[in-house]
mmCIF file of C-alpha atoms in Angstrom:
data_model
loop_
_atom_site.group_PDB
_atom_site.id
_atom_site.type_symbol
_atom_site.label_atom_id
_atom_site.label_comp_id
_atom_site.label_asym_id
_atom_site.label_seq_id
_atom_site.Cartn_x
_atom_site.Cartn_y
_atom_site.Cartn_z
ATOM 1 C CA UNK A 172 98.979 101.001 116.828
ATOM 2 C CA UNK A 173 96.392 103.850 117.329
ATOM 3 C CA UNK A 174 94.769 101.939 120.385
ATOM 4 C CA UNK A 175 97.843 100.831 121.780
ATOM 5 C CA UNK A 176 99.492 104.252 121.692
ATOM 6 C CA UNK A 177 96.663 105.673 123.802
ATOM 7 C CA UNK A 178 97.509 103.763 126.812
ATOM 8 C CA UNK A 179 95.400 101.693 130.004
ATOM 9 C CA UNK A 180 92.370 103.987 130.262
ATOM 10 C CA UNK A 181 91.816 103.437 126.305
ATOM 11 C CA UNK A 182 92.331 99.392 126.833
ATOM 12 C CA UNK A 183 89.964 99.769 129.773
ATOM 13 C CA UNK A 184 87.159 102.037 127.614
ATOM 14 C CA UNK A 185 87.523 99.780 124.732
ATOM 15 C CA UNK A 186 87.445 96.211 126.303
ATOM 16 C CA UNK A 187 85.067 96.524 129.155
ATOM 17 C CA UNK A 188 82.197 94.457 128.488
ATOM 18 C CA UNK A 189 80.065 97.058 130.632
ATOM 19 C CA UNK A 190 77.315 99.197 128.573
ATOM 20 C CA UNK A 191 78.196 102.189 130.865
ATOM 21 C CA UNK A 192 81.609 102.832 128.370
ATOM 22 C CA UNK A 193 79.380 102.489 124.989
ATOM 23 C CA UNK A 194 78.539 106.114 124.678
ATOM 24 C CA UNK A 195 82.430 106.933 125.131
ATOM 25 C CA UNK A 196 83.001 103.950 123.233
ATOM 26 C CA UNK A 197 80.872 105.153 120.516
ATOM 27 C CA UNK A 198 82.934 108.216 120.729
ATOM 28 C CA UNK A 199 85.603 106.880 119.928
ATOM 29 C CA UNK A 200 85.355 105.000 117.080
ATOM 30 C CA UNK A 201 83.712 107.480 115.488
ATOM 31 C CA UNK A 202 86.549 110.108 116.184
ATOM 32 C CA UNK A 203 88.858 107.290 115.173
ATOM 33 C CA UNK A 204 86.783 106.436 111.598
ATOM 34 C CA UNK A 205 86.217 110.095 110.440
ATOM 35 C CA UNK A 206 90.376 110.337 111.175
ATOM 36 C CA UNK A 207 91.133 107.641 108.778
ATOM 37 C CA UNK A 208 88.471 107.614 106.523
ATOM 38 C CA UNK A 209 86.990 111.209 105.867
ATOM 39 C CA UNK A 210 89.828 112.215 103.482
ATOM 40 C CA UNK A 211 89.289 109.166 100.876
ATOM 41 C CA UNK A 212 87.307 110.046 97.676
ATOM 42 C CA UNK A 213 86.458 105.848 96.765
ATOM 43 C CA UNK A 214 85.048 105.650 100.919
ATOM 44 C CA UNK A 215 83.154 109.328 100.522
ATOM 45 C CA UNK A 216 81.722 108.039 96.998
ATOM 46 C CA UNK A 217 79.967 104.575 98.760
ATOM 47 C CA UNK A 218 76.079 104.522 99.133
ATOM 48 C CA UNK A 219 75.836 105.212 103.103
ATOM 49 C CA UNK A 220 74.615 101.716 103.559
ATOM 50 C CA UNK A 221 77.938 100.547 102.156
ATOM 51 C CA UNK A 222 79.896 102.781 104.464
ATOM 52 C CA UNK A 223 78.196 101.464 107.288
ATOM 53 C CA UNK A 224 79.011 97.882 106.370
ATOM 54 C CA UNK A 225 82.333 98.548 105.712
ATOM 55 C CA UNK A 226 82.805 100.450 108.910
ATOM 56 C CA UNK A 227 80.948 97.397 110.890
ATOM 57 C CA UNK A 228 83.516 95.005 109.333
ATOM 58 C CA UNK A 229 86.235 97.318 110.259
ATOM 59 C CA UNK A 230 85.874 98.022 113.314
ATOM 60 C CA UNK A 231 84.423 94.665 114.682
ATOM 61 C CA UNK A 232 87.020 92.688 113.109
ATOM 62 C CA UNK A 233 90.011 95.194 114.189
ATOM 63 C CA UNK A 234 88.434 95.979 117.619
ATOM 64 C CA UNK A 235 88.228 92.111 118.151
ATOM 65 C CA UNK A 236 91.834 91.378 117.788
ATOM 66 C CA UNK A 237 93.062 93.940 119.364
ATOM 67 C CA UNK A 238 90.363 93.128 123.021
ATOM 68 C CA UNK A 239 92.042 89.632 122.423
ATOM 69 C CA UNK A 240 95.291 91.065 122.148
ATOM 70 C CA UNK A 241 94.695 92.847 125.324
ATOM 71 C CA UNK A 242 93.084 89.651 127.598
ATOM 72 C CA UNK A 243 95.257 87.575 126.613
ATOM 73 C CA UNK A 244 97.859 89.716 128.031
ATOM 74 C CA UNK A 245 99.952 91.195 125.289
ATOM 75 C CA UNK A 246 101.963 88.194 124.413
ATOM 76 C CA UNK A 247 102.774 89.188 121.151
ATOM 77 C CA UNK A 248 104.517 92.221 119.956
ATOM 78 C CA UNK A 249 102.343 94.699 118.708
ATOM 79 C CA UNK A 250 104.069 95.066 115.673
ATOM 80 C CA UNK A 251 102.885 91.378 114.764
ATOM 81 C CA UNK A 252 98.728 91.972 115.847
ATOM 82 C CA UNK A 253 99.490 94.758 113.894
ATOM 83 C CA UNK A 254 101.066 92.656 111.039
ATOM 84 C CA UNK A 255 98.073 89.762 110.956
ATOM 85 C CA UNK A 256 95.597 92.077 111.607
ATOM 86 C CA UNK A 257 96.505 93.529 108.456
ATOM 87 C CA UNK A 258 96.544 90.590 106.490
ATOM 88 C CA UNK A 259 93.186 89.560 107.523
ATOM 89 C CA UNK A 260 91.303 93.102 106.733
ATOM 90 C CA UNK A 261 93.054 93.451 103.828
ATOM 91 C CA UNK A 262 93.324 89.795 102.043
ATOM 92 C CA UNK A 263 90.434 87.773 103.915
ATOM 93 C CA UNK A 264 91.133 84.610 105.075
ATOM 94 C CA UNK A 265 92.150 83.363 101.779
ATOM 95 C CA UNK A 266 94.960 86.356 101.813
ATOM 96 C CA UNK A 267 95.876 84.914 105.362
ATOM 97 C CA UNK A 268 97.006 81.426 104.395
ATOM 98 C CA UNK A 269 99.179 82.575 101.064
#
């Protein structure tokens, strides 16, 4: 909901295949990350190489479904990506087929 509440120039930054967006890319995930995960005691307590892995999962596999999402031309209602994106992160794709 984040991404799709910043509007085109966001979509744009964050789907373009071009290396000229990663630094502002870059940006923003980070700015995004710290946002959401700076304030949790269990995330701040993680060896750093944890954090990292965690954020690598994150974002690849949220970032992913949402630059699908996007090319395939926003079939769905964002409320649903939102929905199944959820269950993936959060249950694996065991948790997706109960």
């Amino acid at each position: 909901l984040f991404s799709e509440e910043k509007g085109l120039a966001y979509e744009k930054i964050t789907c373009a295949g071009s290396e000229s967006y990663r630094y502002i890319r870059s940006a923003m995930i980070k700015k995004v990350n710290t946002a959401g995960w700076s304030s949790s005691k269990k995330y701040g307590a993680l060896p750093e190489y944890q954090q990292t892995m965690l954020m690598n999962f994150v974002n690849n596999s949220v970032l992913g479904i949402y630059r699908q999402w996007i090319e395939e031309g926003k079939q769905q209602p964002v409320e649903e990506i939102i929905g199944i994106t959820n269950r993936l992160v959060l249950g694996g794709v065991k948790g997706f087929f109960k």
